[in-house]
Tab-separated table of C-alpha atoms in Angstrom:
chain	number	residue	atom	x	y	z
A	1	GLU	CA	-56.123	115.263	19.348
A	2	VAL	CA	-54.742	111.845	20.260
A	3	GLN	CA	-57.174	109.769	22.324
A	4	LEU	CA	-56.508	106.359	23.869
A	5	VAL	CA	-59.352	104.752	25.797
A	6	GLU	CA	-58.782	101.493	27.644
A	7	SER	CA	-61.556	99.087	28.588
A	8	GLY	CA	-62.001	95.547	29.868
A	9	GLY	CA	-60.807	96.015	33.424
A	10	GLY	CA	-62.728	95.019	36.510
A	11	LEU	CA	-62.808	92.318	39.181
A	12	VAL	CA	-61.315	88.993	38.125
A	13	GLN	CA	-60.975	85.719	40.034
A	14	PRO	CA	-57.477	84.400	40.748
A	15	GLY	CA	-56.391	81.966	38.057
A	16	GLY	CA	-58.617	83.604	35.496
A	17	SER	CA	-57.764	85.572	32.402
A	18	LEU	CA	-58.932	88.741	30.727
A	19	ARG	CA	-58.570	90.730	27.559
A	20	LEU	CA	-58.020	94.450	27.699
A	21	SER	CA	-58.806	96.732	24.766
A	22	CYS	CA	-57.580	100.169	23.807
A	23	SER	CA	-59.513	102.225	21.294
A	24	ALA	CA	-57.366	104.810	19.499
A	25	ALA	CA	-58.357	108.020	17.722
A	26	GLY	CA	-56.807	111.244	16.509
A	27	PHE	CA	-53.845	109.697	14.681
A	28	THR	CA	-53.123	107.094	12.008
A	29	PHE	CA	-53.138	104.059	14.279
A	30	SER	CA	-51.713	101.660	11.696
A	31	THR	CA	-48.430	103.575	11.430
A	32	TYR	CA	-47.370	103.582	15.079
A	33	ASP	CA	-46.035	100.927	17.433
A	34	MET	CA	-48.124	100.550	20.596
A	35	HIS	CA	-47.451	99.364	24.142
A	36	TRP	CA	-48.975	98.347	27.470
A	37	VAL	CA	-47.639	99.550	30.834
A	38	ARG	CA	-49.141	98.823	34.244
A	39	GLN	CA	-48.960	100.320	37.720
A	40	ALA	CA	-49.889	98.448	40.890
A	41	PRO	CA	-51.500	100.532	43.653
A	42	GLY	CA	-48.873	102.791	45.235
A	43	LYS	CA	-46.104	101.321	43.066
A	44	GLY	CA	-44.065	102.327	40.049
A	45	LEU	CA	-44.543	101.867	36.319
A	46	GLU	CA	-43.944	98.414	34.865
A	47	TYR	CA	-43.433	97.895	31.128
A	48	LEU	CA	-45.443	94.920	29.879
A	49	SER	CA	-45.455	94.561	26.127
A	50	GLY	CA	-45.181	96.234	22.748
A	51	ILE	CA	-46.272	95.551	19.175
A	52	ARG	CA	-45.069	96.871	15.851
A	53	SER	CA	-47.319	99.016	13.705
A	54	ASP	CA	-48.000	96.135	11.290
A	55	GLY	CA	-48.549	93.647	14.113
A	56	ARG	CA	-45.714	91.400	12.923
A	57	GLY	CA	-43.315	91.992	15.825
A	58	THR	CA	-43.929	91.841	19.553
A	59	SER	CA	-41.921	92.205	22.760
A	60	TYR	CA	-42.649	91.232	26.342
A	61	ALA	CA	-41.227	91.919	29.789
A	62	ASP	CA	-39.056	88.990	30.827
A	63	SER	CA	-40.947	88.443	34.083
A	64	LEU	CA	-44.342	88.130	32.379
A	65	ARG	CA	-43.413	86.381	29.142
A	66	GLY	CA	-45.769	83.444	28.616
A	67	ARG	CA	-48.744	85.038	30.378
A	68	LEU	CA	-49.211	87.987	28.029
A	69	THR	CA	-50.367	88.187	24.437
A	70	ILE	CA	-50.464	91.548	22.693
A	71	SER	CA	-52.304	92.041	19.426
A	72	ARG	CA	-53.913	94.755	17.339
A	73	ASP	CA	-56.603	95.231	14.723
A	74	ASN	CA	-55.613	98.137	12.517
A	75	SER	CA	-58.987	98.048	10.736
A	76	LYS	CA	-60.653	98.812	14.097
A	77	ASN	CA	-57.957	101.134	15.488
A	78	THR	CA	-57.786	98.880	18.535
A	79	LEU	CA	-54.985	97.421	20.645
A	80	TYR	CA	-55.457	94.353	22.837
A	81	LEU	CA	-53.725	92.640	25.734
A	82	GLN	CA	-54.598	89.129	26.880
A	83	VAL	CA	-53.401	88.279	30.396
A	84	SER	CA	-53.677	84.723	31.727
A	85	SER	CA	-53.168	82.932	35.065
A	86	LEU	CA	-54.011	86.077	36.986
A	87	GLY	CA	-52.889	86.467	40.580
A	88	PRO	CA	-53.275	89.214	43.202
A	89	GLU	CA	-49.926	90.663	42.031
A	90	ASP	CA	-51.591	91.525	38.715
A	91	THR	CA	-53.896	94.023	40.395
A	92	ALA	CA	-52.993	97.308	38.728
A	93	VAL	CA	-54.007	100.117	36.423
A	94	TYR	CA	-53.192	99.054	32.863
A	95	TYR	CA	-52.200	101.832	30.470
A	96	CYS	CA	-52.238	101.830	26.685
A	97	VAL	CA	-49.380	103.929	25.300
A	98	LYS	CA	-48.516	105.207	21.835
A	99	THR	CA	-44.980	105.343	20.444
A	100	SER	CA	-43.786	108.482	18.696
A	101	SER	CA	-42.003	108.484	15.344
A	102	LEU	CA	-38.757	108.729	17.360
A	103	TRP	CA	-39.605	105.616	19.402
A	104	PHE	CA	-40.266	107.201	22.790
A	105	LEU	CA	-43.665	106.784	24.475
A	106	ASP	CA	-45.584	109.983	23.916
A	107	TYR	CA	-49.312	109.598	24.606
A	108	TRP	CA	-50.904	107.607	27.441
A	109	GLY	CA	-54.490	106.573	28.019
A	110	GLN	CA	-56.120	107.143	31.408
A	111	GLY	CA	-55.842	103.449	32.229
A	112	THR	CA	-58.216	100.665	33.227
A	113	LEU	CA	-58.144	99.120	36.693
A	114	VAL	CA	-57.864	95.354	37.031
A	115	THR	CA	-58.486	93.868	40.462
A	116	VAL	CA	-57.676	90.210	41.047
A	117	SER	CA	-59.499	88.896	44.084
A	118	SER	CA	-61.828	86.130	45.170
B	1	GLU	CA	-33.060	93.345	30.133
B	2	ILE	CA	-31.679	96.706	31.218
B	3	VAL	CA	-32.291	97.569	34.866
B	4	LEU	CA	-32.708	101.267	35.634
B	5	THR	CA	-31.942	102.439	39.177
B	6	GLN	CA	-33.166	105.879	40.208
B	7	SER	CA	-31.813	107.875	43.112
B	8	PRO	CA	-32.706	109.162	45.516
B	9	GLY	CA	-35.937	107.334	46.240
B	10	THR	CA	-37.371	110.467	47.832
B	11	LEU	CA	-36.117	114.036	47.496
B	12	SER	CA	-37.344	116.702	49.928
B	13	LEU	CA	-36.874	120.266	48.703
B	14	SER	CA	-38.540	123.666	48.892
B	15	PRO	CA	-40.072	125.698	46.066
B	16	GLY	CA	-37.377	127.725	44.318
B	17	GLU	CA	-34.653	125.161	44.976
B	18	ARG	CA	-32.856	123.082	42.374
B	19	ALA	CA	-33.622	119.369	42.015
B	20	THR	CA	-31.239	116.786	40.588
B	21	LEU	CA	-32.603	113.305	39.871
B	22	SER	CA	-30.388	110.416	38.800
B	23	CYS	CA	-31.034	107.344	36.649
B	24	ARG	CA	-28.336	104.686	36.275
B	25	ALA	CA	-28.594	101.823	33.782
B	26	SER	CA	-27.156	98.331	34.182
B	27	GLN	CA	-25.931	98.479	30.572
B	28	SER	CA	-25.310	101.295	28.130
B	29	VAL	CA	-28.533	102.807	26.741
B	30	SER	CA	-28.381	102.733	22.956
B	31	ASN	CA	-28.518	106.037	21.086
B	32	ARG	CA	-29.291	107.895	24.354
B	33	TYR	CA	-32.832	106.522	24.116
B	34	LEU	CA	-33.735	107.612	27.617
B	35	ALA	CA	-36.924	109.458	28.541
B	36	TRP	CA	-38.228	111.082	31.707
B	37	TYR	CA	-41.864	111.189	32.837
B	38	GLN	CA	-43.686	113.104	35.553
B	39	GLN	CA	-46.665	111.548	37.311
B	40	ARG	CA	-49.012	113.412	39.607
B	41	PRO	CA	-51.446	111.547	41.887
B	42	GLY	CA	-54.364	110.070	39.999
B	43	GLN	CA	-52.973	111.013	36.595
B	44	ALA	CA	-51.266	109.186	33.759
B	45	PRO	CA	-47.548	109.858	33.277
B	46	ARG	CA	-46.566	112.934	31.275
B	47	LEU	CA	-43.549	113.010	28.963
B	48	LEU	CA	-40.919	115.574	29.938
B	49	VAL	CA	-37.705	114.620	28.123
B	50	TYR	CA	-36.779	112.176	25.348
B	51	GLY	CA	-33.478	111.284	23.741
B	52	ALA	CA	-31.852	112.041	27.117
B	53	SER	CA	-31.920	115.810	26.603
B	54	SER	CA	-34.745	116.908	24.281
B	55	ARG	CA	-37.627	118.630	26.019
B	56	ALA	CA	-41.102	117.533	24.988
B	57	THR	CA	-43.671	119.985	23.647
B	58	ASP	CA	-44.975	122.495	26.214
B	59	VAL	CA	-42.525	121.405	28.909
B	60	PRO	CA	-41.102	124.440	30.761
B	61	ASP	CA	-37.415	125.161	30.212
B	62	ARG	CA	-36.679	124.754	33.924
B	63	PHE	CA	-36.655	120.997	33.128
B	64	SER	CA	-33.480	119.698	31.500
B	65	GLY	CA	-32.059	116.256	30.848
B	66	SER	CA	-28.474	115.163	30.363
B	67	GLY	CA	-26.273	112.104	30.268
B	68	SER	CA	-25.243	109.201	28.089
B	69	GLY	CA	-24.127	105.597	28.354
B	70	THR	CA	-25.278	104.430	31.769
B	71	ASP	CA	-25.708	107.692	33.698
B	72	PHE	CA	-28.530	110.159	33.153
B	73	THR	CA	-29.829	113.172	35.058
B	74	LEU	CA	-33.025	115.196	35.155
B	75	THR	CA	-32.575	118.684	36.565
B	76	ILE	CA	-35.331	121.068	37.597
B	77	SER	CA	-33.673	124.456	37.943
B	78	ARG	CA	-36.173	126.241	40.199
B	79	LEU	CA	-38.971	124.171	41.685
B	80	GLU	CA	-42.546	125.338	41.260
B	81	PRO	CA	-45.359	123.983	43.493
B	82	GLU	CA	-46.725	121.896	40.602
B	83	ASP	CA	-43.380	120.095	40.168
B	84	PHE	CA	-43.794	118.042	43.333
B	85	ALA	CA	-44.651	114.623	41.910
B	86	VAL	CA	-43.055	111.271	41.075
B	87	TYR	CA	-40.519	111.078	38.246
B	88	TYR	CA	-39.630	107.989	36.206
B	89	CYS	CA	-36.849	107.318	33.735
B	90	HIS	CA	-37.495	104.908	30.854
B	91	GLN	CA	-35.106	103.335	28.372
B	92	TYR	CA	-36.371	102.501	24.909
B	93	GLY	CA	-33.083	101.581	23.265
B	94	SER	CA	-33.230	97.872	24.039
B	95	SER	CA	-36.004	95.324	24.069
B	96	PRO	CA	-37.776	94.876	26.354
B	97	ARG	CA	-38.177	98.481	27.400
B	98	THR	CA	-37.859	99.153	31.123
B	99	PHE	CA	-38.641	101.833	33.717
B	100	GLY	CA	-36.807	102.981	36.790
B	101	GLN	CA	-38.558	102.571	40.133
B	102	GLY	CA	-39.228	106.306	40.453
B	103	THR	CA	-38.115	109.294	42.522
B	104	LYS	CA	-40.701	111.041	44.660
B	105	LEU	CA	-40.114	114.779	44.848
B	106	GLU	CA	-41.816	116.110	47.955
B	107	ILE	CA	-42.171	119.519	49.561
B	108	LYS	CA	-39.815	120.069	52.470
């Protein structure tokens, strides 16, 4: 069974940064591209970033490019997302998502809530 | 990046009725790489359709997807109570990937 468990969320001061983690199990992590998607309270889904299975290619949403850094450690079956210069608009549930062999997003974690507030 | 526009924003229907949800892209979606997701309150999104028209595993056959190029549709043939939720389209043919803003399907 595929399992994706996000961690690292919580209350963060405006202007700060954080690193989210996603621990993967139930599949061969090193052979699948992975992504981050977020959802602000009461709002829709927003694609953030993706990384190739070997970690050598990344993509970012145009609006957030420069504030996000995605990475992975295939030896630890873990995906990461570094977010900098946080503002209240970054308050959201952040989801870790697996790509299928046909490129669509198939499995989602339950998400970790990030709240940006002083 | 490709902008996906979903319509209507809210759809009010009764159980047993047919629902038609639209997703229009600002540019052609490569290879029909368009997926649909259902999200219920407090839950993560659930994959319904990929490749514009292929149903995901364990998705009831009352859900069907169609379309190509810039116009895509999700149809729910006969609404069940559990189908009232928010639906999102997602294109994965171009980088960066993008989502539509969602259609809320509510009970009339």
